[in-house]
Amino acid sequence: MKLALISDIHGNLEALVSVLNHVEKQKVDRIHCLGDVIGYGSDPSSCLELVNNNCDIRIMGNHEFAALGMEDIDDYNPAAQKSAIWTRAQLSDREKAMIAEFEMSHTLDDILLVHASPFEPKEWHYVLNAEAALEALEYLDEKLCFLGHSHVPQIYAERENDLPRTQVGHDFLPDDQSRYIVNVGSVGQPRDNDPRACYVTWDSEEYEVLYHRVDYDIETTQDKMSQANLPRMLIARLSMGR
Ligand code: ZN
């Protein structure tokens, strides 16, 4: 079985369309989405529609929670707060019902799909360093956990009597001993200084994780965000990928 795992699209339609076109050439069996389809970008509805039509398993992100009014957005920074309120106002009842169907996590054989962390998924903990990965691994029953949330492609590999090995996201073959937490990066708002859209494929026969980077029309996305009057900081960061 070959899977494409996409996450953190954030209403960026141009990035999502480019990624879906790229995925088509990888001959995957299924596409699964790890959450945050919406929030920040100017096309929440079109992105939801595409995810609903193309993705098999759809995982809940904190931005979906916010759109459903289930997340306290007082802690969000001002730009994120403004975009969350704007996004919520764009969505129809039908689209909100679509989001409400998203799952908190999903296990497929020896892999776990979740948005933020296997540890208290509704608390949206960030796995950003070896200490956080060690805690998350305690809650992981599967061999591999694929997640998003930080928008930074990263791999944490379990080690005996040591903190997990932390590496920048790269193609790899899991070894027999370790369990892994794999951050698949972000389709619509990368934050690793590479503005290209990012996603991962997992091939359970080749036993291989591959990272993919995809160019998309950033300027068009930025123009649409400007027209929607979305915060300037969110528009500017797309060209820098951070
Ligand atoms: Zn996100």
Coordinates of N, CA and C and ligand atoms in Angstrom, one line a residue:
M1 N 0.8 -1.2 0.0 CA 0.0 0.0 0.0 C 0.9 1.3 0.0
K2 N 0.6 2.2 -0.9 CA 1.3 3.4 -1.0 C 0.4 4.6 -0.6
L3 N 0.8 5.4 0.3 CA -0.1 6.5 0.8 C 0.6 7.8 0.6
A4 N -0.2 8.8 0.3 CA 0.3 10.2 0.4 C -0.3 10.8 1.6
L5 N 0.5 11.5 2.4 CA 0.1 12.1 3.6 C 0.3 13.6 3.5
I6 N -0.8 14.4 3.5 CA -0.7 15.8 3.4 C -1.3 16.5 4.6
S7 N -0.7 17.6 5.0 CA -1.2 18.3 6.2 C -1.1 19.8 6.1
D8 N -1.8 20.5 6.9 CA -1.6 22.0 7.0 C -1.7 22.7 5.7
I9 N -2.8 22.6 5.1 CA -3.1 23.2 3.8 C -3.4 24.7 4.0
H10 N -4.1 24.9 5.1 CA -4.4 26.3 5.5 C -5.0 27.2 4.4
G11 N -6.0 26.7 3.7 CA -6.8 27.5 2.8 C -6.0 28.0 1.6
N12 N -4.9 27.3 1.3 CA -4.0 27.7 0.2 C -4.3 26.8 -1.0
L13 N -5.2 27.2 -1.9 CA -5.7 26.4 -3.0 C -4.7 26.1 -4.0
E14 N -3.8 27.1 -4.3 CA -2.8 26.9 -5.4 C -1.8 25.8 -4.9
A15 N -1.4 25.8 -3.6 CA -0.5 24.8 -3.1 C -1.2 23.4 -3.1
L16 N -2.4 23.4 -2.7 CA -3.1 22.1 -2.7 C -3.3 21.5 -4.1
V17 N -3.7 22.3 -5.0 CA -3.9 21.8 -6.4 C -2.5 21.3 -6.9
S18 N -1.5 22.0 -6.7 CA -0.1 21.6 -7.2 C 0.3 20.3 -6.6
V19 N 0.0 20.2 -5.3 CA 0.4 18.9 -4.5 C -0.5 17.8 -5.1
L20 N -1.8 18.0 -5.3 CA -2.6 16.9 -5.7 C -2.2 16.4 -7.1
N21 N -1.8 17.4 -8.0 CA -1.2 17.0 -9.3 C 0.0 16.2 -9.2
H22 N 0.9 16.6 -8.3 CA 2.2 15.9 -8.0 C 1.9 14.5 -7.5
V23 N 0.9 14.4 -6.6 CA 0.6 13.1 -5.9 C 0.1 12.1 -7.0
E24 N -0.6 12.7 -8.0 CA -1.2 11.8 -9.0 C -0.1 11.0 -9.7
K25 N 1.1 11.6 -9.9 CA 2.2 11.0 -10.6 C 2.9 9.9 -9.7
Q26 N 2.6 10.0 -8.4 CA 3.3 9.0 -7.5 C 2.6 7.7 -7.5
K27 N 1.5 7.6 -8.1 CA 0.7 6.3 -8.1 C 0.4 5.8 -6.7
V28 N -0.2 6.6 -5.9 CA -0.5 6.2 -4.6 C -1.9 5.5 -4.6
D29 N -2.1 4.7 -3.5 CA -3.4 4.0 -3.4 C -4.4 4.9 -2.7
R30 N -3.9 5.7 -1.8 CA -4.8 6.5 -1.0 C -4.1 7.8 -0.6
I31 N -4.9 8.9 -0.4 CA -4.3 10.2 0.2 C -5.1 10.4 1.5
H32 N -4.3 10.6 2.5 CA -4.9 10.9 3.8 C -4.5 12.4 4.2
C33 N -5.4 13.1 4.9 CA -5.1 14.4 5.3 C -5.0 14.5 6.8
L34 N -3.9 15.2 7.3 CA -3.7 15.2 8.8 C -4.1 16.5 9.4
G35 N -5.0 17.3 8.8 CA -5.6 18.4 9.5 C -5.1 19.8 9.1
D36 N -5.9 20.8 9.6 CA -5.6 22.2 9.3 C -5.7 22.4 7.8
V37 N -6.9 22.0 7.3 CA -7.2 22.3 5.8 C -7.4 23.8 5.7
I38 N -7.9 24.4 6.7 CA -8.4 25.8 6.7 C -7.6 26.7 7.7
G39 N -7.9 28.0 7.6 CA -7.2 28.9 8.5 C -6.0 29.5 7.8
Y40 N -5.8 30.8 7.9 CA -4.8 31.6 7.3 C -5.0 32.0 5.9
G41 N -5.4 31.0 5.0 CA -5.5 31.3 3.6 C -6.9 31.8 3.1
S42 N -6.9 32.1 1.8 CA -8.2 32.8 1.3 C -9.2 31.8 0.7
D43 N -8.9 30.5 0.7 CA -9.8 29.6 0.0 C -10.2 28.4 0.9
P44 N -10.7 28.6 2.1 CA -11.1 27.5 2.9 C -12.1 26.6 2.3
S45 N -13.1 27.1 1.6 CA -14.2 26.3 1.1 C -13.7 25.4 0.0
S46 N -13.0 25.9 -1.0 CA -12.5 25.1 -2.1 C -11.5 24.1 -1.6
C47 N -10.7 24.4 -0.6 CA -9.7 23.4 -0.1 C -10.5 22.3 0.6
L48 N -11.5 22.6 1.4 CA -12.4 21.6 2.0 C -13.0 20.6 1.0
E49 N -13.5 21.2 0.0 CA -14.1 20.5 -1.1 C -13.1 19.5 -1.7
L50 N -12.0 20.0 -2.0 CA -10.9 19.1 -2.6 C -10.5 18.0 -1.7
V51 N -10.3 18.4 -0.4 CA -9.9 17.3 0.6 C -11.0 16.3 0.7
N52 N -12.2 16.8 0.8 CA -13.3 15.8 0.9 C -13.4 14.9 -0.3
N53 N -13.1 15.4 -1.5 CA -13.2 14.5 -2.7 C -12.0 13.6 -2.9
N54 N -10.8 14.1 -2.4 CA -9.6 13.3 -2.7 C -9.0 12.5 -1.5
C55 N -9.3 12.9 -0.3 CA -8.7 12.3 0.8 C -9.6 11.3 1.5
D56 N -9.0 10.1 1.8 CA -9.8 9.0 2.4 C -10.0 9.3 3.9
I57 N -8.9 9.3 4.6 CA -9.0 9.6 6.1 C -8.7 11.1 6.2
R58 N -9.6 11.8 7.0 CA -9.4 13.2 7.3 C -9.4 13.5 8.8
I59 N -8.2 14.0 9.2 CA -7.9 14.1 10.6 C -8.2 15.6 11.0
M60 N -8.7 15.8 12.2 CA -9.1 17.1 12.7 C -7.8 17.9 13.1
G61 N -7.7 19.1 12.7 CA -6.7 20.0 13.2 C -7.2 21.1 14.1
N62 N -6.3 21.8 14.8 CA -6.8 22.8 15.7 C -7.6 24.0 15.0
H63 N -7.2 24.2 13.7 CA -7.9 25.2 12.9 C -9.4 24.8 12.6
E64 N -9.6 23.5 12.4 CA -10.9 23.0 12.2 C -11.7 23.2 13.5
F65 N -11.0 22.8 14.6 CA -11.6 23.0 16.0 C -12.1 24.5 16.2
A66 N -11.2 25.4 15.8 CA -11.5 26.8 15.9 C -12.7 27.2 15.1
A67 N -12.8 26.7 13.9 CA -13.9 27.0 13.0 C -15.2 26.5 13.5
L68 N -15.1 25.4 14.3 CA -16.4 24.8 14.9 C -16.7 25.5 16.2
G69 N -15.8 26.4 16.6 CA -16.1 27.1 17.9 C -15.7 26.3 19.1
M70 N -14.9 25.2 18.8 CA -14.5 24.3 19.9 C -13.2 24.6 20.5
E71 N -12.5 25.6 19.9 CA -11.1 25.9 20.4 C -11.1 27.4 20.8
D72 N -10.5 27.6 22.0 CA -10.4 28.9 22.5 C -9.3 29.6 21.7
I73 N -9.6 30.7 20.9 CA -8.6 31.3 20.1 C -8.0 32.5 20.7
D74 N -8.3 32.7 22.0 CA -7.7 33.9 22.7 C -6.1 33.8 22.8
D75 N -5.6 32.5 22.8 CA -4.2 32.3 22.9 C -3.5 32.5 21.5
Y76 N -4.3 32.5 20.4 CA -3.7 32.7 19.1 C -3.0 34.1 19.0
N77 N -2.0 34.2 18.2 CA -1.4 35.5 17.9 C -2.5 36.3 17.1
P78 N -2.4 37.7 17.1 CA -3.4 38.5 16.5 C -3.7 38.1 15.0
A79 N -2.7 37.8 14.3 CA -2.9 37.5 12.8 C -3.7 36.2 12.7
A80 N -3.3 35.2 13.5 CA -4.0 33.9 13.5 C -5.5 34.1 14.0
Q81 N -5.7 34.9 15.0 CA -7.0 35.2 15.5 C -7.9 35.8 14.4
K82 N -7.3 36.8 13.8 CA -8.1 37.5 12.7 C -8.5 36.5 11.6
S83 N -7.5 35.7 11.2 CA -7.8 34.8 10.1 C -8.8 33.7 10.5
A84 N -8.7 33.3 11.8 CA -9.6 32.3 12.3 C -11.1 32.8 12.3
I85 N -11.2 34.0 12.7 CA -12.6 34.7 12.7 C -13.1 34.8 11.3
W86 N -12.2 35.3 10.4 CA -12.5 35.4 9.0 C -12.9 34.1 8.4
T87 N -12.2 33.1 8.7 CA -12.4 31.7 8.1 C -13.8 31.2 8.6
R88 N -14.0 31.3 9.8 CA -15.3 30.8 10.4 C -16.5 31.4 9.7
A89 N -16.4 32.8 9.4 CA -17.4 33.5 8.7 C -17.6 33.0 7.2
Q90 N -16.6 32.4 6.6 CA -16.7 32.0 5.2 C -17.5 30.7 5.1
L91 N -17.5 29.9 6.1 CA -17.9 28.5 6.0 C -19.5 28.3 6.1
S92 N -20.0 27.5 5.2 CA -21.4 27.3 5.3 C -21.7 26.2 6.3
D93 N -23.0 26.0 6.7 CA -23.3 25.0 7.6 C -22.9 23.6 7.1
R94 N -23.1 23.4 5.8 CA -22.7 22.1 5.2 C -21.2 21.9 5.3
E95 N -20.4 22.9 5.1 CA -18.9 22.8 5.3 C -18.5 22.5 6.8
K96 N -19.3 23.2 7.7 CA -19.0 22.9 9.1 C -19.3 21.5 9.5
A97 N -20.4 21.0 8.9 CA -20.8 19.6 9.1 C -19.7 18.6 8.6
M98 N -19.2 19.0 7.4 CA -18.1 18.2 6.8 C -16.9 18.1 7.8
I99 N -16.5 19.3 8.3 CA -15.4 19.3 9.3 C -15.7 18.5 10.5
A100 N -16.9 18.6 11.0 CA -17.3 17.9 12.2 C -17.1 16.4 12.1
E101 N -17.0 15.9 10.9 CA -16.8 14.4 10.6 C -15.3 14.0 10.7
F102 N -14.4 15.0 10.7 CA -13.0 14.7 10.8 C -12.7 13.9 12.1
E103 N -11.7 13.0 12.0 CA -11.4 12.2 13.2 C -10.2 12.8 14.0
M104 N -10.2 12.5 15.3 CA -9.1 13.0 16.1 C -7.8 12.3 15.8
S105 N -7.9 11.0 15.5 CA -6.7 10.2 15.1 C -7.2 8.9 14.4
H106 N -6.3 8.3 13.8 CA -6.7 7.0 13.1 C -5.5 6.1 13.0
T107 N -5.7 4.8 13.3 CA -4.7 3.8 13.2 C -4.9 3.0 12.0
L108 N -3.8 2.8 11.2 CA -3.9 1.9 10.0 C -2.8 0.9 10.2
D109 N -3.1 -0.3 10.5 CA -2.0 -1.3 10.8 C -1.0 -0.8 11.8
D110 N 0.2 -0.6 11.3 CA 1.3 -0.1 12.3 C 1.6 1.4 12.2
I111 N 0.6 2.1 11.6 CA 0.9 3.6 11.6 C -0.3 4.3 12.3
L112 N 0.1 5.5 12.9 CA -0.9 6.3 13.5 C -0.9 7.7 12.8
L113 N -2.1 8.1 12.5 CA -2.3 9.5 11.9 C -2.9 10.4 12.9
V114 N -2.3 11.5 13.1 CA -2.8 12.5 14.1 C -2.4 13.9 13.7
H115 N -3.0 15.0 14.1 CA -2.6 16.3 13.7 C -1.3 16.8 14.4
A116 N -1.4 16.7 15.8 CA -0.4 17.4 16.6 C 0.5 16.4 17.3
S117 N -0.1 15.5 18.1 CA 0.7 14.6 18.9 C -0.1 13.4 19.4
P118 N 0.5 12.2 19.5 CA -0.3 11.1 20.0 C -0.7 11.3 21.5
F119 N 0.0 12.2 22.2 CA -0.2 12.5 23.5 C -1.3 13.6 23.6
E120 N -2.5 13.3 24.2 CA -3.6 14.2 24.4 C -3.8 15.0 23.1
P121 N -4.3 14.3 22.0 CA -4.5 15.0 20.7 C -5.3 16.3 20.7
K122 N -6.2 16.3 21.6 CA -7.1 17.5 21.7 C -6.4 18.7 22.3
E123 N -5.3 18.5 22.9 CA -4.5 19.6 23.5 C -3.5 20.2 22.5
W124 N -3.4 19.6 21.4 CA -2.5 20.1 20.3 C -1.1 20.4 20.7
H125 N -0.5 19.5 21.5 CA 0.9 19.7 21.9 C 1.8 19.7 20.7
Y126 N 2.8 20.5 20.7 CA 3.8 20.5 19.6 C 4.9 19.5 19.9
V127 N 5.2 18.7 18.9 CA 6.4 17.9 19.0 C 7.5 18.6 18.2
L128 N 8.3 19.4 19.0 CA 9.3 20.3 18.3 C 10.7 19.9 18.7
N129 N 10.9 19.1 19.7 CA 12.2 18.7 20.1 C 12.3 17.3 20.7
A130 N 13.5 16.8 21.0 CA 13.6 15.4 21.4 C 12.9 15.1 22.7
E131 N 12.8 16.1 23.6 CA 12.1 15.9 24.9 C 10.6 15.6 24.6
A132 N 10.0 16.5 23.8 CA 8.6 16.4 23.4 C 8.3 15.1 22.7
A133 N 9.3 14.7 21.8 CA 9.1 13.5 21.0 C 9.2 12.2 22.0
L134 N 10.0 12.3 23.0 CA 10.2 11.2 23.9 C 8.8 11.0 24.7
E135 N 8.2 12.1 25.1 CA 6.9 12.0 25.8 C 5.9 11.5 24.8
A136 N 5.9 11.9 23.6 CA 4.9 11.5 22.6 C 5.0 10.0 22.3
L137 N 6.3 9.5 22.3 CA 6.5 8.1 22.0 C 6.0 7.2 23.0
E138 N 5.9 7.7 24.3 CA 5.3 6.9 25.4 C 3.8 6.6 25.1
Y139 N 3.2 7.4 24.3 CA 1.8 7.2 24.0 C 1.5 6.6 22.6
L140 N 2.6 6.2 22.0 CA 2.5 5.7 20.6 C 2.6 4.1 20.7
D141 N 1.5 3.5 20.2 CA 1.5 2.0 20.2 C 2.0 1.5 18.8
E142 N 2.0 2.4 17.8 CA 2.3 1.9 16.5 C 3.8 2.1 16.2
K143 N 4.2 1.6 15.0 CA 5.6 1.7 14.6 C 5.9 3.1 14.2
L144 N 5.0 3.7 13.4 CA 5.2 5.1 12.9 C 4.0 6.0 13.2
C145 N 4.4 7.2 13.5 CA 3.3 8.2 13.7 C 3.6 9.3 12.7
F146 N 2.6 9.6 11.8 CA 2.7 10.7 10.9 C 1.8 11.9 11.5
L147 N 2.4 13.0 11.5 CA 1.7 14.2 12.0 C 2.1 15.5 11.3
G148 N 1.4 16.6 11.7 CA 1.8 17.9 11.1 C 1.9 18.9 12.2
H149 N 1.1 20.0 12.1 CA 1.0 21.0 13.2 C 2.1 22.0 13.2
S150 N 3.4 21.6 13.3 CA 4.5 22.6 13.4 C 4.8 23.2 12.0
H151 N 4.4 22.6 11.0 CA 4.8 23.0 9.6 C 6.3 22.8 9.3
V152 N 7.0 22.0 10.1 CA 8.4 21.8 9.9 C 8.6 20.3 9.7
P153 N 9.1 19.9 8.4 CA 9.3 18.5 8.2 C 10.5 18.0 9.0
Q154 N 10.2 17.0 9.9 CA 11.2 16.5 10.8 C 10.9 15.1 11.2
I155 N 12.0 14.4 11.6 CA 11.8 12.9 12.0 C 12.4 12.8 13.4
Y156 N 11.7 12.0 14.2 CA 12.2 11.7 15.5 C 12.3 10.2 15.6
A157 N 13.5 9.6 15.8 CA 13.6 8.2 15.8 C 14.0 7.8 17.3
E158 N 13.2 6.8 17.7 CA 13.4 6.3 19.1 C 14.8 5.7 19.3
R159 N 15.4 5.9 20.4 CA 16.7 5.3 20.7 C 16.7 4.7 22.1
E160 N 17.4 3.6 22.3 CA 17.4 3.0 23.6 C 18.2 3.8 24.6
N161 N 17.6 4.0 25.8 CA 18.2 4.8 26.9 C 18.8 6.1 26.4
D162 N 18.1 6.8 25.5 CA 18.6 8.1 25.1 C 17.4 8.8 24.5
L163 N 17.6 10.1 24.3 CA 16.5 10.9 23.7 C 16.4 10.5 22.2
P164 N 15.2 10.7 21.7 CA 15.1 10.3 20.2 C 16.0 11.1 19.4
R165 N 16.5 10.5 18.3 CA 17.4 11.2 17.3 C 16.5 12.1 16.5
T166 N 16.9 13.4 16.4 CA 16.1 14.4 15.7 C 16.7 14.8 14.4
Q167 N 16.0 14.6 13.3 CA 16.6 14.9 12.0 C 15.6 15.7 11.1
V168 N 16.2 16.6 10.3 CA 15.4 17.3 9.3 C 14.7 16.2 8.4
G169 N 13.5 16.5 8.0 CA 12.7 15.5 7.1 C 13.5 15.2 5.9
H170 N 13.7 13.8 5.7 CA 14.4 13.3 4.5 C 13.9 11.9 4.2
D171 N 14.2 11.5 3.0 CA 13.8 10.1 2.6 C 14.5 9.1 3.5
F172 N 13.7 8.1 4.0 CA 14.4 7.1 4.9 C 13.6 5.8 4.9
L173 N 14.4 4.7 5.3 CA 13.8 3.4 5.5 C 13.8 3.2 7.0
P174 N 12.6 3.0 7.7 CA 12.6 2.8 9.1 C 13.3 1.5 9.4
D175 N 14.1 1.4 10.5 CA 14.8 0.2 10.9 C 13.9 -0.7 11.8
D176 N 14.3 -1.9 12.0 CA 13.5 -2.8 12.8 C 13.3 -2.4 14.2
Q177 N 14.3 -1.8 14.8 CA 14.2 -1.6 16.3 C 13.4 -0.4 16.7
S178 N 13.5 0.7 15.9 CA 12.9 2.0 16.4 C 11.5 2.2 16.0
R179 N 10.9 3.1 16.8 CA 9.6 3.7 16.4 C 9.9 5.1 16.0
Y180 N 9.0 5.7 15.2 CA 9.3 7.0 14.6 C 8.1 8.0 14.7
I181 N 8.4 9.2 14.9 CA 7.4 10.3 14.7 C 7.9 11.1 13.5
V182 N 7.0 11.2 12.5 CA 7.4 11.8 11.2 C 6.5 13.0 11.0
N183 N 7.1 14.2 11.0 CA 6.3 15.4 10.7 C 6.3 15.6 9.1
V184 N 5.2 15.6 8.5 CA 5.1 15.5 7.1 C 5.3 16.9 6.4
G185 N 5.4 18.0 7.3 CA 5.6 19.3 6.7 C 4.2 19.9 6.4
S186 N 4.2 21.0 5.7 CA 3.0 21.7 5.4 C 2.8 22.0 3.9
V187 N 1.6 21.7 3.4 CA 1.3 22.0 2.0 C 1.2 23.5 1.8
G188 N 0.4 24.2 2.7 CA 0.0 25.6 2.4 C 0.7 26.7 3.1
Q189 N 1.6 26.3 4.1 CA 2.3 27.4 4.8 C 3.6 26.8 5.4
P190 N 4.6 26.4 4.6 CA 5.8 25.8 5.1 C 6.6 26.8 6.0
R191 N 7.2 26.2 7.0 CA 8.0 27.1 7.9 C 9.4 26.6 8.2
D192 N 10.0 26.0 7.1 CA 11.4 25.5 7.3 C 12.3 26.2 6.3
N193 N 12.0 27.5 6.0 CA 12.8 28.3 5.1 C 12.8 27.8 3.6
D194 N 11.9 26.9 3.3 CA 11.7 26.5 1.9 C 10.2 26.7 1.6
P195 N 10.0 27.7 0.7 CA 8.6 28.1 0.5 C 7.7 27.0 -0.3
R196 N 8.4 26.0 -0.9 CA 7.6 25.0 -1.6 C 6.7 24.2 -0.8
A197 N 5.6 23.8 -1.3 CA 4.7 22.9 -0.6 C 5.4 21.6 -0.3
C198 N 5.0 21.0 0.9 CA 5.7 19.8 1.3 C 4.7 18.7 1.6
Y199 N 5.0 17.5 1.3 CA 4.2 16.3 1.7 C 5.0 15.1 1.7
V200 N 4.4 14.0 2.2 CA 5.2 12.7 2.3 C 4.4 11.6 1.7
T201 N 5.2 10.6 1.1 CA 4.6 9.3 0.7 C 5.1 8.2 1.6
W202 N 4.3 7.3 1.9 CA 4.7 6.1 2.7 C 4.3 4.8 1.9
D203 N 5.4 4.0 1.6 CA 5.1 2.8 0.9 C 5.4 1.6 1.8
S204 N 4.3 0.9 2.2 CA 4.4 -0.1 3.2 C 5.1 -1.4 2.7
E205 N 5.2 -1.5 1.3 CA 5.9 -2.7 0.8 C 7.4 -2.4 0.7
E206 N 7.7 -1.2 0.1 CA 9.2 -0.8 0.0 C 9.7 -0.4 1.4
Y207 N 8.7 -0.2 2.3 CA 9.0 0.2 3.7 C 9.8 1.5 3.7
E208 N 9.2 2.5 3.0 CA 10.0 3.7 2.7 C 9.2 5.0 2.9
V209 N 9.8 6.0 3.5 CA 9.2 7.3 3.7 C 9.9 8.2 2.7
L210 N 9.1 8.9 1.9 CA 9.7 9.9 0.9 C 9.1 11.3 1.1
Y211 N 10.0 12.3 1.2 CA 9.5 13.7 1.2 C 9.5 14.3 -0.2
H212 N 8.5 15.1 -0.4 CA 8.3 15.7 -1.7 C 8.2 17.2 -1.5
R213 N 8.8 18.0 -2.4 CA 8.6 19.4 -2.4 C 8.1 19.9 -3.7
V214 N 7.1 20.7 -3.7 CA 6.4 21.1 -4.9 C 6.3 22.6 -5.1
D215 N 6.7 23.1 -6.2 CA 6.5 24.5 -6.5 C 5.0 24.8 -6.8
Y216 N 4.6 26.0 -6.4 CA 3.2 26.4 -6.7 C 3.3 28.0 -6.9
D217 N 2.1 28.5 -7.4 CA 2.1 29.9 -7.8 C 1.8 30.8 -6.5
I218 N 2.9 31.1 -5.8 CA 2.8 31.8 -4.5 C 2.2 33.2 -4.7
E219 N 2.5 33.8 -5.8 CA 2.0 35.2 -6.1 C 0.5 35.3 -6.2
T220 N 0.0 34.3 -6.9 CA -1.5 34.3 -7.0 C -2.2 34.1 -5.6
T221 N -1.6 33.2 -4.8 CA -2.1 33.0 -3.4 C -2.0 34.3 -2.6
Q222 N -0.9 35.0 -2.8 CA -0.7 36.2 -2.0 C -1.7 37.3 -2.5
D223 N -1.9 37.4 -3.8 CA -2.8 38.4 -4.3 C -4.2 38.1 -3.8
K224 N -4.7 36.9 -3.7 CA -6.0 36.5 -3.3 C -6.1 36.8 -1.8
M225 N -5.1 36.6 -1.0 CA -5.1 36.9 0.4 C -5.2 38.4 0.7
S226 N -4.5 39.2 -0.2 CA -4.5 40.7 -0.1 C -5.9 41.1 -0.3
Q227 N -6.5 40.6 -1.4 CA -7.9 41.0 -1.8 C -8.9 40.7 -0.6
A228 N -8.6 39.6 0.1 CA -9.5 39.2 1.2 C -9.2 40.0 2.5
N229 N -8.1 40.9 2.4 CA -7.8 41.7 3.5 C -7.2 40.8 4.7
L230 N -6.6 39.7 4.4 CA -6.0 38.9 5.4 C -4.7 39.5 5.9
P231 N -4.3 39.2 7.2 CA -3.1 39.9 7.8 C -1.9 39.8 6.9
R232 N -1.1 40.9 6.8 CA 0.0 41.0 5.9 C 1.1 40.1 6.3
M233 N 1.3 39.8 7.6 CA 2.3 38.9 8.0 C 2.1 37.5 7.4
L234 N 0.9 37.1 7.4 CA 0.5 35.8 6.8 C 0.8 35.7 5.3
I235 N 0.6 36.8 4.7 CA 0.9 36.9 3.2 C 2.4 36.8 2.9
A236 N 3.1 37.6 3.7 CA 4.6 37.8 3.5 C 5.3 36.5 3.7
R237 N 4.9 35.7 4.8 CA 5.7 34.6 5.2 C 5.7 33.5 4.1
L238 N 4.7 33.5 3.2 CA 4.6 32.4 2.2 C 5.8 32.5 1.3
S239 N 6.3 33.7 0.9 CA 7.4 33.7 0.0 C 8.7 33.3 0.7
M240 N 8.7 33.4 2.0 CA 10.0 33.1 2.7 C 9.9 31.6 3.2
G241 N 8.8 31.1 3.3 CA 8.7 29.7 3.8 C 9.0 29.6 5.3
R242 N 8.6 30.6 6.0 CA 8.8 30.6 7.5 C 7.8 31.3 8.3
Ligands
ZN1 ZN -1.2 24.3 10.9

